């Protein structure tokens, strides 16, 4: 999913050159797990030597760690799926170790932002792009005989999310664990042609991501950990908005970020949201 967008994004850039409160007083030992929505592909500065993960040192994990103090192990990696919690992830620039390897008994805080690549959500948004009229909305392609293939895929992911949360808690028993949801990628009715997605598809994208976030929230609650909602606070900051307002870049980015991924402004705001959620729970 991510690799299909990377060349386009690069070209565009060239063109537009639950633990005790005692932890609150101590330094956090924070581990960030997740995919490109957490990693921050193409946002300066990309972290060496793991360039294959397209991970920014200004993503929300780094900024949250600065807010909270203490140490950070950020192993988020663009393209990651739930299986990469347990097995190495091959990138164009090398192999990355299983993300859960970063956890230990001394870990006090974990954020996990995963699942979109398992069901291909970003690829789905890309598939719904319609650059020219006339054309047909794509949402009907995923709904047949009363079944919605994206909802089915989301429901099929539930046991994997459960297992990831259980294994995080087993490896980091003293940590507060937060499952982080995905942001708003389309406003109501969209904004064709600025973002070339038809009205029906923009609303379908919204509903699909809302259902996906609901699934994450439900699995977090079932496992006794907290969920951080990014979709609600990012309303009004979607790819249809101006460059000084949006938190997610559109099909053709105008800032250093990948299409349909958070930009630097988005990461700063996500860090504020995550920091507030962590502090409120202490």
Backbone as CSV, one residue per row, in Angstrom:
resi,resn,N_x,N_y,N_z,CA_x,CA_y,CA_z,C_x,C_y,C_z
1,UNK,0.823,-1.201,0.000,0.000,0.000,0.000,0.854,1.245,0.000
2,UNK,1.807,1.288,0.953,2.607,2.493,1.118,3.542,2.692,-0.065
3,UNK,4.131,1.586,-0.540,5.117,1.731,-1.616,4.508,2.299,-2.884
4,UNK,3.219,1.972,-3.151,2.575,2.506,-4.359,2.447,4.015,-4.308
5,UNK,2.425,4.575,-3.108,2.251,6.020,-2.977,3.571,6.759,-2.846
6,UNK,4.661,6.038,-2.512,5.910,6.706,-2.177,6.509,7.456,-3.363
7,UNK,6.524,6.822,-4.556,7.108,7.491,-5.710,6.336,8.755,-6.055
8,UNK,5.000,8.678,-5.979,4.181,9.862,-6.249,4.484,10.961,-5.246
9,UNK,4.570,10.589,-3.993,4.826,11.595,-2.963,6.187,12.233,-3.157
10,UNK,7.193,11.421,-3.473,8.533,11.954,-3.666,8.571,12.920,-4.837
11,UNK,7.883,12.547,-5.922,7.843,13.427,-7.086,7.170,14.754,-6.750
12,UNK,6.111,14.679,-5.958,5.403,15.901,-5.572,6.281,16.792,-4.711
13,UNK,7.056,16.179,-3.846,7.928,16.964,-2.972,9.013,17.663,-3.791
14,UNK,9.530,16.947,-4.776,10.525,17.564,-5.635,9.913,18.718,-6.410
15,UNK,8.655,18.519,-6.747,8.007,19.553,-7.542,7.714,20.775,-6.706
16,UNK,7.414,20.646,-5.500,7.055,21.777,-4.634,8.096,22.045,-3.560
17,UNK,9.494,21.567,-4.113,10.629,21.706,-3.218,10.109,22.041,-1.835
18,UNK,-2.767,-0.685,33.100,-3.273,0.483,33.818,-2.359,0.408,35.029
19,UNK,-1.218,1.419,35.202,-0.180,1.294,36.219,-0.291,2.394,37.248
20,UNK,0.403,2.294,38.398,0.236,3.277,39.465,0.655,4.670,39.059
21,UNK,0.111,5.649,39.784,0.406,7.053,39.502,1.859,7.382,39.754
22,UNK,2.585,6.508,40.438,4.000,6.776,40.690,4.775,6.937,39.400
23,UNK,4.306,6.287,38.335,5.010,6.424,37.056,4.985,7.851,36.541
24,UNK,3.993,8.634,36.925,3.881,9.996,36.420,5.057,10.841,36.875
25,UNK,5.575,10.560,38.074,6.682,11.344,38.601,8.020,10.839,38.078
26,UNK,8.045,9.574,37.641,9.280,8.997,37.135,9.359,9.184,35.629
27,UNK,10.553,8.985,35.106,10.735,9.094,33.666,10.027,7.936,32.971
28,UNK,9.289,8.268,31.920,8.613,7.229,31.157,9.619,6.400,30.354
29,UNK,9.314,5.127,30.217,9.998,4.265,29.262,8.943,3.893,28.220
30,UNK,8.947,4.645,27.136,7.860,4.637,26.156,8.286,3.849,24.924
31,UNK,7.409,2.938,24.482,7.617,2.195,23.246,6.452,2.495,22.307
32,UNK,6.773,2.936,21.089,5.764,3.233,20.071,5.791,2.145,19.007
33,UNK,4.639,1.528,18.782,4.471,0.473,17.789,3.501,0.956,16.723
34,UNK,3.676,0.502,15.489,2.665,0.877,14.507,3.148,0.946,13.073
35,UNK,2.276,1.507,12.233,2.487,1.572,10.797,2.788,3.005,10.359
36,UNK,2.577,3.307,9.086,2.952,4.618,8.553,2.130,5.759,9.140
37,UNK,0.905,5.485,9.595,0.101,6.539,10.215,0.750,7.043,11.491
38,UNK,1.578,6.214,12.104,2.331,6.609,13.293,3.762,6.994,12.955
39,UNK,4.327,6.378,11.920,5.749,6.597,11.602,6.022,7.991,11.046
40,UNK,5.131,8.482,10.176,5.332,9.808,9.582,6.225,9.803,8.364
41,UNK,5.896,9.006,7.328,6.749,8.948,6.146,6.910,10.294,5.444
42,UNK,8.163,10.610,5.150,8.618,11.795,4.416,8.567,13.083,5.225
43,UNK,8.037,13.053,6.452,8.091,14.251,7.293,9.532,14.415,7.787
44,UNK,10.159,15.559,7.561,11.535,15.737,8.061,11.551,15.699,9.594
45,UNK,12.589,15.115,10.151,13.701,14.435,9.506,13.455,12.934,9.588
46,UNK,13.771,12.233,8.518,13.616,10.791,8.538,14.770,10.157,9.312
47,UNK,14.440,9.140,10.089,15.374,8.586,11.059,16.353,7.627,10.405
48,UNK,17.629,7.844,10.695,18.693,6.907,10.321,18.918,5.961,11.494
49,UNK,19.375,4.714,11.270,19.683,4.117,9.961,18.508,3.372,9.349
50,UNK,17.317,3.500,9.915,16.176,2.690,9.486,15.323,3.431,8.463
51,UNK,15.953,3.907,7.396,15.237,4.704,6.403,14.136,3.912,5.708
52,UNK,14.273,2.594,5.681,13.255,1.774,5.043,11.900,1.860,5.709
53,UNK,11.870,2.314,6.953,10.597,2.463,7.670,9.959,3.816,7.427
54,UNK,10.685,4.743,6.784,10.153,6.088,6.538,9.559,6.654,7.829
55,UNK,10.388,6.711,8.855,9.977,7.145,10.186,10.568,8.518,10.481
56,UNK,9.715,9.424,10.940,10.150,10.790,11.218,10.514,10.966,12.683
57,UNK,11.519,11.812,12.929,11.835,12.161,14.317,10.922,13.264,14.843
58,UNK,9.890,13.626,14.037,8.868,14.581,14.468,7.486,13.951,14.405
59,UNK,7.434,12.628,14.486,6.120,11.992,14.549,5.541,12.128,15.953
60,UNK,4.303,11.678,16.147,3.662,11.964,17.427,4.321,11.235,18.589
61,UNK,4.959,10.095,18.322,5.643,9.402,19.414,6.810,10.230,19.937
62,UNK,7.624,10.766,19.026,8.759,11.586,19.455,8.294,12.844,20.189
63,UNK,7.260,13.484,19.667,6.779,14.711,20.293,6.105,14.423,21.635
64,UNK,5.378,13.314,21.720,4.773,12.920,22.990,5.844,12.616,24.023
65,UNK,6.888,11.924,23.601,7.986,11.617,24.518,8.646,12.890,25.037
66,UNK,8.808,13.866,24.167,9.366,15.148,24.612,8.454,15.802,25.649
67,UNK,7.146,15.686,25.454,6.197,16.275,26.402,6.237,15.581,27.756
68,UNK,6.390,14.265,27.722,6.294,13.483,28.947,7.632,13.306,29.653
69,UNK,8.726,13.392,28.899,10.033,13.109,29.457,10.317,11.616,29.454
70,UNK,11.574,11.264,29.679,11.968,9.864,29.704,12.506,9.398,28.364
71,UNK,12.522,8.090,28.178,13.112,7.489,26.990,12.034,7.038,26.012
72,UNK,12.443,6.894,24.749,11.540,6.439,23.702,12.232,5.394,22.844
73,UNK,11.533,4.284,22.605,11.900,3.339,21.553,10.780,3.402,20.525
74,UNK,11.048,4.042,19.420,10.058,4.180,18.355,10.396,3.164,17.277
75,UNK,9.588,2.117,17.166,9.831,1.083,16.158,8.713,1.063,15.123
76,UNK,7.934,2.150,15.037,6.908,2.242,14.004,7.561,2.136,12.635
77,UNK,6.838,1.545,11.697,7.441,1.308,10.377,6.357,1.339,9.307
78,UNK,6.568,2.152,8.293,5.607,2.236,7.197,5.434,0.871,6.538
79,UNK,4.196,0.518,6.268,3.894,-0.767,5.664,3.664,-1.886,6.646
80,UNK,3.823,-1.619,7.943,3.703,-2.677,8.939,2.277,-3.212,9.019
81,UNK,2.180,-4.519,9.241,0.920,-5.194,9.526,1.009,-5.830,10.908
82,UNK,-0.095,-6.373,11.382,-0.067,-6.981,12.706,0.978,-8.090,12.793
83,UNK,1.236,-8.805,11.711,2.229,-9.875,11.771,3.631,-9.350,12.033
84,UNK,3.865,-8.063,11.713,5.196,-7.507,11.950,5.408,-7.126,13.409
85,UNK,4.406,-7.323,14.234,4.647,-7.285,15.676,5.501,-8.475,16.099
86,UNK,5.416,-9.568,15.328,6.033,-10.836,15.709,7.171,-11.280,14.799
87,UNK,7.181,-10.791,13.571,8.204,-11.231,12.618,8.860,-10.039,11.964
88,UNK,10.018,-10.278,11.395,10.766,-9.201,10.755,9.977,-8.633,9.583
89,UNK,10.181,-7.355,9.332,9.532,-6.675,8.207,10.586,-6.324,7.177
90,UNK,10.411,-6.811,5.985,11.342,-6.513,4.904,10.960,-5.191,4.250
91,UNK,11.905,-4.274,4.177,11.701,-3.009,3.483,12.679,-2.920,2.328
92,UNK,12.536,-1.890,1.511,13.441,-1.711,0.377,14.864,-1.437,0.827
93,UNK,15.026,-1.051,2.081,16.350,-0.674,2.582,16.799,-1.536,3.761
94,UNK,16.236,-2.728,3.852,16.699,-3.633,4.884,15.575,-4.262,5.684
95,UNK,15.955,-5.193,6.542,15.014,-5.926,7.356,14.905,-5.295,8.738
96,UNK,13.677,-5.120,9.220,13.435,-4.545,10.535,12.968,-5.639,11.486
97,UNK,13.467,-5.644,12.711,13.102,-6.711,13.653,11.642,-6.619,14.079
98,UNK,11.115,-7.700,14.627,9.732,-7.669,15.130,9.542,-6.527,16.122
99,UNK,8.447,-5.802,15.970,8.258,-4.614,16.801,8.108,-4.941,18.280
100,UNK,7.499,-6.075,18.609,7.319,-6.408,20.018,8.644,-6.667,20.732
101,UNK,9.709,-6.853,19.981,11.023,-7.037,20.604,11.460,-5.803,21.385
102,UNK,10.854,-4.664,21.083,11.238,-3.422,21.772,10.689,-3.354,23.192
103,UNK,9.741,-4.210,23.530,9.114,-4.177,24.847,9.943,-4.918,25.887
104,UNK,9.788,-4.493,27.119,10.455,-5.173,28.228,9.668,-4.959,29.504
105,UNK,10.113,-5.615,30.565,9.436,-5.472,31.850,9.564,-4.068,32.412
106,UNK,10.504,-3.276,31.901,10.681,-1.907,32.385,9.883,-0.887,31.588
107,UNK,9.205,-1.310,30.515,8.388,-0.404,29.714,7.213,0.104,30.542
108,UNK,6.996,1.410,30.529,5.891,1.995,31.304,4.756,2.516,30.445
109,UNK,5.000,2.709,29.154,3.985,3.299,28.269,4.132,2.704,26.875
110,UNK,3.009,2.299,26.281,2.999,1.757,24.924,1.852,2.383,24.149
111,UNK,2.140,2.859,22.933,1.081,3.175,21.973,1.207,2.194,20.816
112,UNK,0.070,1.705,20.343,0.064,0.792,19.202,-0.960,1.288,18.193
113,UNK,-0.510,1.486,16.975,-1.294,2.110,15.902,-1.169,1.185,14.696
114,UNK,-2.017,0.186,14.605,-1.810,-0.889,13.634,-3.152,-1.403,13.127
115,UNK,-3.120,-2.023,11.952,-4.285,-2.693,11.405,-4.699,-2.245,10.019
116,UNK,-4.415,-0.978,9.670,-4.882,-0.463,8.381,-4.294,-1.230,7.205
117,UNK,-3.031,-1.627,7.321,-2.409,-2.359,6.213,-2.932,-3.783,6.100
118,UNK,-3.395,-4.349,7.201,-3.954,-5.701,7.142,-5.160,-5.749,6.221
119,UNK,-5.957,-4.684,6.226,-7.161,-4.657,5.397,-7.015,-3.756,4.176
120,UNK,-5.862,-3.086,4.033,-5.598,-2.270,2.845,-6.401,-0.995,2.774
121,UNK,-6.542,-0.291,3.889,-7.388,0.899,3.893,-6.865,2.005,2.984
122,UNK,-5.557,2.245,3.005,-5.039,3.316,2.153,-5.145,2.938,0.681
123,UNK,-4.914,1.668,0.358,-5.099,1.208,-1.011,-6.540,1.356,-1.456
124,UNK,-7.458,1.153,-0.535,-8.878,1.327,-0.817,-9.180,2.786,-1.159
125,UNK,-8.618,3.735,-0.403,-8.826,5.153,-0.706,-8.274,5.473,-2.089
126,UNK,-7.102,4.934,-2.382,-6.493,5.165,-3.692,-7.368,4.598,-4.810
127,UNK,-7.951,3.423,-4.573,-8.804,2.805,-5.591,-10.038,3.644,-5.889
128,UNK,-10.467,4.460,-4.921,-11.678,5.260,-5.104,-11.412,6.610,-5.762
129,UNK,-10.167,6.890,-6.120,-9.878,8.150,-6.794,-10.470,8.153,-8.195
130,UNK,-11.122,9.239,-8.553,-11.692,9.424,-9.885,-11.231,10.779,-10.405
131,UNK,-10.230,10.748,-11.279,-9.620,11.982,-11.747,-10.482,12.710,-12.773
132,UNK,-11.321,11.962,-13.501,-12.101,12.574,-14.569,-13.562,12.147,-14.467
133,UNK,-14.449,13.061,-14.784,-15.861,12.737,-14.954,-16.109,12.408,-16.421
134,UNK,-17.096,11.595,-16.786,-17.965,10.859,-15.875,-17.271,9.620,-15.325
135,UNK,-17.836,9.066,-14.303,-17.300,7.852,-13.706,-18.285,7.315,-12.695
136,UNK,-18.013,6.122,-12.254,-18.901,5.479,-11.296,-18.248,5.455,-9.925
137,UNK,-19.015,5.699,-8.879,-18.476,5.536,-7.530,-17.972,4.115,-7.326
138,UNK,-16.948,3.984,-6.499,-16.359,2.669,-6.296,-17.004,1.913,-5.154
139,UNK,-17.815,2.581,-4.326,-18.304,1.922,-3.112,-19.142,0.688,-3.415
140,UNK,-19.848,0.690,-4.554,-20.665,-0.473,-4.892,-19.818,-1.715,-5.146
141,UNK,-18.544,-1.503,-5.504,-17.670,-2.647,-5.765,-17.440,-3.489,-4.525
142,UNK,-17.644,-2.902,-3.362,-17.323,-3.592,-2.107,-18.568,-4.040,-1.357
143,UNK,-19.739,-3.860,-1.966,-20.977,-4.233,-1.310,-21.795,-5.108,-2.251
144,UNK,-21.918,-6.370,-1.893,-22.629,-7.317,-2.731,-23.424,-8.274,-1.858
145,UNK,-24.656,-8.552,-2.289,-25.516,-9.509,-1.595,-25.667,-9.178,-0.106
146,UNK,-25.765,-7.872,0.167,-25.951,-7.451,1.546,-24.713,-7.512,2.405
147,UNK,-23.575,-7.802,1.813,-22.313,-7.890,2.553,-21.399,-6.750,2.138
148,UNK,-20.638,-6.247,3.099,-19.658,-5.197,2.847,-18.275,-5.797,3.085
149,UNK,-17.495,-5.893,2.014,-16.211,-6.598,2.130,-15.258,-5.916,3.093
150,UNK,-15.332,-4.567,3.205,-14.435,-3.872,4.125,-14.830,-4.106,5.569
151,UNK,-16.127,-4.166,5.852,-16.562,-4.490,7.209,-16.213,-5.940,7.554
152,UNK,-16.361,-6.826,6.591,-15.995,-8.219,6.833,-14.504,-8.339,7.142
153,UNK,-13.683,-7.617,6.380,-12.243,-7.663,6.623,-11.903,-7.067,7.983
154,UNK,-12.599,-6.000,8.343,-12.381,-5.383,9.655,-12.745,-6.344,10.777
155,UNK,-13.884,-7.012,10.654,-14.297,-7.962,11.686,-13.335,-9.145,11.763
156,UNK,-12.818,-9.569,10.629,-11.878,-10.690,10.626,-10.568,-10.339,11.333
157,UNK,-10.274,-9.045,11.449,-9.035,-8.601,12.090,-9.135,-8.585,13.615
158,UNK,-10.341,-8.650,14.150,-10.530,-8.530,15.597,-9.633,-9.473,16.409
159,UNK,-9.582,-10.764,16.111,-8.748,-11.639,16.940,-7.260,-11.306,16.865
160,UNK,-6.798,-10.776,15.739,-5.392,-10.393,15.634,-5.091,-9.179,16.511
161,UNK,-6.009,-8.211,16.519,-5.817,-7.043,17.392,-5.830,-7.491,18.851
162,UNK,-6.752,-8.372,19.195,-6.795,-8.911,20.556,-5.465,-9.548,20.938
163,UNK,-4.933,-10.362,20.033,-3.687,-11.066,20.336,-2.525,-10.092,20.495
164,UNK,-2.467,-9.074,19.659,-1.403,-8.077,19.787,-1.473,-7.407,21.155
165,UNK,-2.664,-7.010,21.574,-2.799,-6.339,22.874,-2.399,-7.287,24.006
166,UNK,-2.851,-8.535,23.948,-2.490,-9.495,24.995,-0.978,-9.684,25.069
167,UNK,-0.341,-9.761,23.921,1.102,-9.991,23.911,1.888,-8.758,24.353
168,UNK,1.369,-7.571,24.060,1.998,-6.358,24.590,1.960,-6.391,26.123
169,UNK,0.809,-6.719,26.665,0.664,-6.737,28.122,1.516,-7.829,28.758
170,UNK,1.671,-8.949,28.061,2.510,-10.029,28.600,3.976,-9.630,28.625
171,UNK,4.420,-8.911,27.608,5.832,-8.528,27.526,6.136,-7.266,28.324
172,UNK,5.137,-6.438,28.538,5.328,-5.185,29.281,4.235,-5.076,30.341
173,UNK,4.286,-5.918,31.370,3.173,-6.005,32.333,2.949,-4.747,33.152
174,UNK,3.964,-3.868,33.250,3.818,-2.639,34.031,3.373,-1.443,33.188
175,UNK,3.197,-1.657,31.891,2.949,-0.526,30.988,1.468,-0.177,30.886
176,UNK,1.207,1.117,30.726,-0.099,1.577,30.280,-0.125,1.469,28.758
177,UNK,-1.152,0.817,28.252,-1.224,0.527,26.817,-2.362,1.329,26.197
178,UNK,-2.064,1.980,25.072,-3.046,2.790,24.355,-3.102,2.331,22.898
179,UNK,-4.295,1.935,22.473,-4.542,1.656,21.061,-4.953,2.971,20.413
180,UNK,-4.258,3.343,19.342,-4.510,4.632,18.684,-5.277,4.396,17.388
181,UNK,-6.341,5.158,17.191,-7.147,5.031,15.990,-6.638,5.880,14.840
182,UNK,-7.357,5.821,13.736,-6.973,6.516,12.512,-7.787,7.798,12.345
183,UNK,-7.205,8.755,11.644,-7.757,10.105,11.547,-8.852,10.198,10.475
184,UNK,-9.332,11.420,10.245,-10.354,11.690,9.237,-9.689,11.901,7.875
185,UNK,-10.082,11.089,6.905,-9.476,11.157,5.580,-10.381,11.783,4.533
186,UNK,-11.616,12.088,4.903,-12.541,12.739,3.959,-13.631,13.440,4.750
187,UNK,-14.007,14.658,4.339,-15.147,15.320,4.970,-16.449,14.754,4.429
188,UNK,-17.553,15.113,5.049,-18.858,14.713,4.527,-18.993,15.215,3.084
189,UNK,-19.339,14.302,2.181,-19.547,14.574,0.749,-18.258,14.870,-0.012
190,UNK,-17.103,14.855,0.647,-15.843,15.049,-0.046,-15.664,16.464,-0.570
191,UNK,-14.759,16.606,-1.544,-14.493,17.940,-2.130,-13.943,17.789,-3.544
192,UNK,-14.551,16.881,-4.324,-14.112,16.718,-5.707,-14.208,18.077,-6.411
193,UNK,-13.198,18.502,-7.199,-12.029,17.748,-7.644,-10.761,17.981,-6.816
194,UNK,-10.826,18.823,-5.773,-9.595,19.052,-4.995,-9.029,17.724,-4.520
195,UNK,-9.869,16.899,-3.939,-9.528,15.506,-3.678,-10.474,14.696,-4.553
196,UNK,-9.946,14.045,-5.620,-10.799,13.458,-6.653,-11.489,12.173,-6.219
197,UNK,-12.388,12.312,-5.268,-13.201,11.202,-4.782,-14.652,11.670,-4.825
198,UNK,-15.511,10.892,-5.465,-16.913,11.277,-5.582,-17.591,11.334,-4.213
199,UNK,-18.694,12.077,-4.173,-19.415,12.283,-2.914,-19.761,10.961,-2.227
200,UNK,-20.331,10.037,-2.986,-20.732,8.759,-2.394,-19.533,8.010,-1.828
201,UNK,-18.402,8.105,-2.530,-17.206,7.396,-2.067,-16.585,8.071,-0.858
202,UNK,-16.624,9.406,-0.819,-16.107,10.109,0.354,-16.888,9.692,1.596
203,UNK,-18.188,9.594,1.471,-18.998,9.190,2.606,-18.778,7.723,2.964
204,UNK,-18.523,6.913,1.958,-18.229,5.499,2.210,-16.877,5.346,2.911
205,UNK,-15.892,6.138,2.474,-14.580,6.119,3.142,-14.736,6.506,4.609
206,UNK,-15.509,7.550,4.870,-15.733,7.986,6.251,-16.359,6.859,7.077
207,UNK,-17.385,6.235,6.527,-18.080,5.177,7.258,-17.174,3.967,7.477
208,UNK,-16.360,3.657,6.490,-15.467,2.510,6.604,-14.418,2.734,7.683
209,UNK,-13.817,3.922,7.703,-12.802,4.218,8.716,-13.440,4.330,10.094
210,UNK,-14.649,4.891,10.165,-15.344,4.959,11.451,-15.603,3.561,12.004
211,UNK,-15.988,2.637,11.140,-16.220,1.264,11.593,-14.914,0.615,12.030
212,UNK,-13.853,0.893,11.304,-12.549,0.342,11.666,-12.115,0.870,13.039
213,UNK,-12.284,2.165,13.255,-11.936,2.743,14.556,-12.818,2.187,15.670
214,UNK,-14.092,1.971,15.379,-14.978,1.364,16.368,-14.480,-0.029,16.744
215,UNK,-14.052,-0.792,15.754,-13.494,-2.117,16.032,-12.288,-2.011,16.955
216,UNK,-11.365,-1.086,16.665,-10.184,-0.925,17.512,-10.582,-0.544,18.930
217,UNK,-11.532,0.370,19.056,-11.987,0.800,20.382,-12.617,-0.363,21.142
218,UNK,-13.403,-1.171,20.456,-14.061,-2.298,21.107,-13.043,-3.340,21.552
219,UNK,-12.050,-3.622,20.722,-11.044,-4.621,21.102,-10.170,-4.102,22.237
220,UNK,-9.865,-2.804,22.228,-9.108,-2.219,23.334,-9.887,-2.379,24.633
221,UNK,-11.173,-2.047,24.617,-11.996,-2.153,25.815,-12.088,-3.599,26.290
222,UNK,-12.214,-4.527,25.350,-12.321,-5.938,25.715,-11.067,-6.441,26.411
223,UNK,-9.922,-5.848,26.073,-8.650,-6.252,26.661,-8.233,-5.367,27.830
224,UNK,-9.096,-4.420,28.211,-8.823,-3.597,29.374,-7.770,-2.535,29.179
225,UNK,-7.600,-2.061,27.931,-6.677,-0.963,27.677,-7.449,0.199,27.072
226,UNK,-6.800,1.325,26.938,-7.481,2.543,26.492,-7.337,2.747,24.982
227,UNK,-8.313,3.425,24.430,-8.326,3.778,23.009,-8.211,5.284,22.877
228,UNK,-7.380,5.736,21.938,-7.240,7.169,21.659,-7.864,7.454,20.296
229,UNK,-8.909,8.249,20.310,-9.657,8.614,19.104,-8.965,9.777,18.406
230,UNK,-8.538,9.574,17.169,-8.003,10.660,16.351,-9.000,11.117,15.297
231,UNK,-10.005,10.302,15.016,-10.953,10.661,13.954,-11.786,11.874,14.348
232,UNK,-12.311,11.886,15.560,-13.166,12.997,15.979,-12.416,14.329,16.020
233,UNK,-11.254,14.411,16.701,-10.572,15.716,16.748,-9.995,16.161,15.414
234,UNK,-9.835,15.238,14.471,-9.297,15.638,13.170,-10.377,16.056,12.186
235,UNK,-11.652,16.021,12.599,-12.714,16.580,11.754,-12.409,18.057,11.492
236,UNK,-12.548,18.465,10.240,-12.215,19.834,9.876,-10.749,20.029,9.554
237,UNK,-9.974,18.939,9.606,-8.541,19.001,9.297,-8.179,17.928,8.271
238,UNK,-9.135,17.574,7.435,-8.988,16.507,6.450,-8.229,17.001,5.221
239,UNK,-7.946,16.124,4.253,-7.171,16.517,3.071,-7.820,17.591,2.207
240,UNK,-9.110,17.872,2.400,-9.769,18.913,1.608,-9.434,20.323,2.087
241,UNK,-8.870,20.445,3.253,-8.625,21.763,3.829,-7.308,22.347,3.332
242,UNK,-7.088,23.622,3.629,-5.880,24.317,3.181,-4.652,23.772,3.897
243,UNK,-3.482,24.099,3.357,-2.237,23.542,3.883,-1.960,23.966,5.315
244,UNK,-2.513,25.072,5.750,-2.298,25.499,7.120,-3.302,24.937,8.099
245,UNK,-4.271,24.176,7.572,-5.347,23.644,8.410,-5.361,22.128,8.440
246,UNK,-5.069,21.500,7.327,-5.212,20.043,7.260,-4.100,19.324,8.017
247,UNK,-4.478,18.185,8.551,-3.546,17.315,9.258,-3.159,16.111,8.417
248,UNK,-3.948,15.859,7.367,-3.706,14.732,6.457,-3.518,15.309,5.060
249,UNK,-2.482,14.849,4.368,-2.214,15.385,3.030,-3.116,14.746,1.979
250,UNK,-3.447,15.494,0.914,-4.295,14.968,-0.155,-3.492,14.138,-1.159
251,UNK,-4.137,13.828,-2.273,-3.539,12.995,-3.327,-2.230,13.586,-3.831
252,UNK,-2.188,14.899,-3.979,-0.940,15.575,-4.360,-0.532,16.452,-3.182
253,UNK,0.418,15.999,-2.365,0.804,16.758,-1.180,1.464,18.082,-1.554
254,UNK,1.330,19.052,-0.670,2.047,20.322,-0.834,3.013,20.560,0.314
255,UNK,3.059,19.636,1.255,4.075,19.673,2.297,4.761,18.319,2.338
256,UNK,5.840,18.229,3.085,6.634,17.010,3.133,5.890,15.919,3.891
257,UNK,5.140,15.131,3.150,4.391,14.008,3.710,3.911,13.148,2.549
258,UNK,3.464,11.956,2.865,2.957,11.031,1.864,1.464,11.254,1.659
259,UNK,0.939,11.053,0.441,-0.503,11.201,0.235,-1.324,10.393,1.227
260,UNK,-2.378,11.026,1.727,-3.314,10.401,2.660,-2.618,9.872,3.914
261,UNK,-1.639,10.633,4.364,-0.939,10.355,5.613,-0.805,11.666,6.389
262,UNK,-0.546,11.578,7.687,-0.382,12.804,8.477,0.804,13.632,8.001
263,UNK,0.646,14.950,8.075,1.756,15.862,7.842,2.310,16.310,9.197
264,UNK,3.262,17.237,9.177,3.896,17.666,10.426,2.892,18.322,11.366
265,UNK,1.973,19.131,10.806,0.954,19.759,11.641,0.070,18.702,12.292
266,UNK,-0.298,17.695,11.523,-1.090,16.612,12.076,-0.376,15.907,13.207
267,UNK,0.914,15.614,13.010,1.673,14.931,14.050,1.766,15.769,15.323
268,UNK,1.911,17.066,15.168,1.962,17.920,16.367,0.641,17.856,17.130
269,UNK,-0.459,17.884,16.403,-1.757,17.817,17.059,-2.038,16.431,17.625
270,UNK,-1.615,15.394,16.925,-1.772,14.045,17.465,-0.982,13.899,18.758
271,UNK,0.211,14.484,18.800,1.016,14.421,20.019,0.310,15.108,21.183
272,UNK,-0.329,16.224,20.905,-1.089,16.917,21.946,-2.223,16.032,22.472
273,UNK,-2.906,15.346,21.554,-4.020,14.470,21.930,-3.518,13.269,22.731
274,UNK,-2.448,12.642,22.261,-1.910,11.471,22.951,-1.365,11.868,24.323
275,UNK,-0.641,12.979,24.384,-0.101,13.442,25.665,-1.214,13.691,26.669
276,UNK,-2.272,14.359,26.228,-3.401,14.643,27.114,-4.064,13.359,27.612
277,UNK,-4.199,12.376,26.722,-4.824,11.111,27.109,-3.984,10.384,28.146
278,UNK,-2.671,10.392,27.963,-1.778,9.719,28.907,-1.802,10.420,30.261
279,UNK,-1.724,11.726,30.243,-1.706,12.486,31.504,-3.041,12.364,32.243
280,UNK,-4.130,12.319,31.493,-5.448,12.244,32.134,-5.660,10.922,32.844
281,UNK,-4.963,9.884,32.386,-5.168,8.552,32.950,-4.294,8.285,34.169
282,UNK,-3.368,9.184,34.468,-2.426,8.951,35.572,-3.048,9.395,36.886
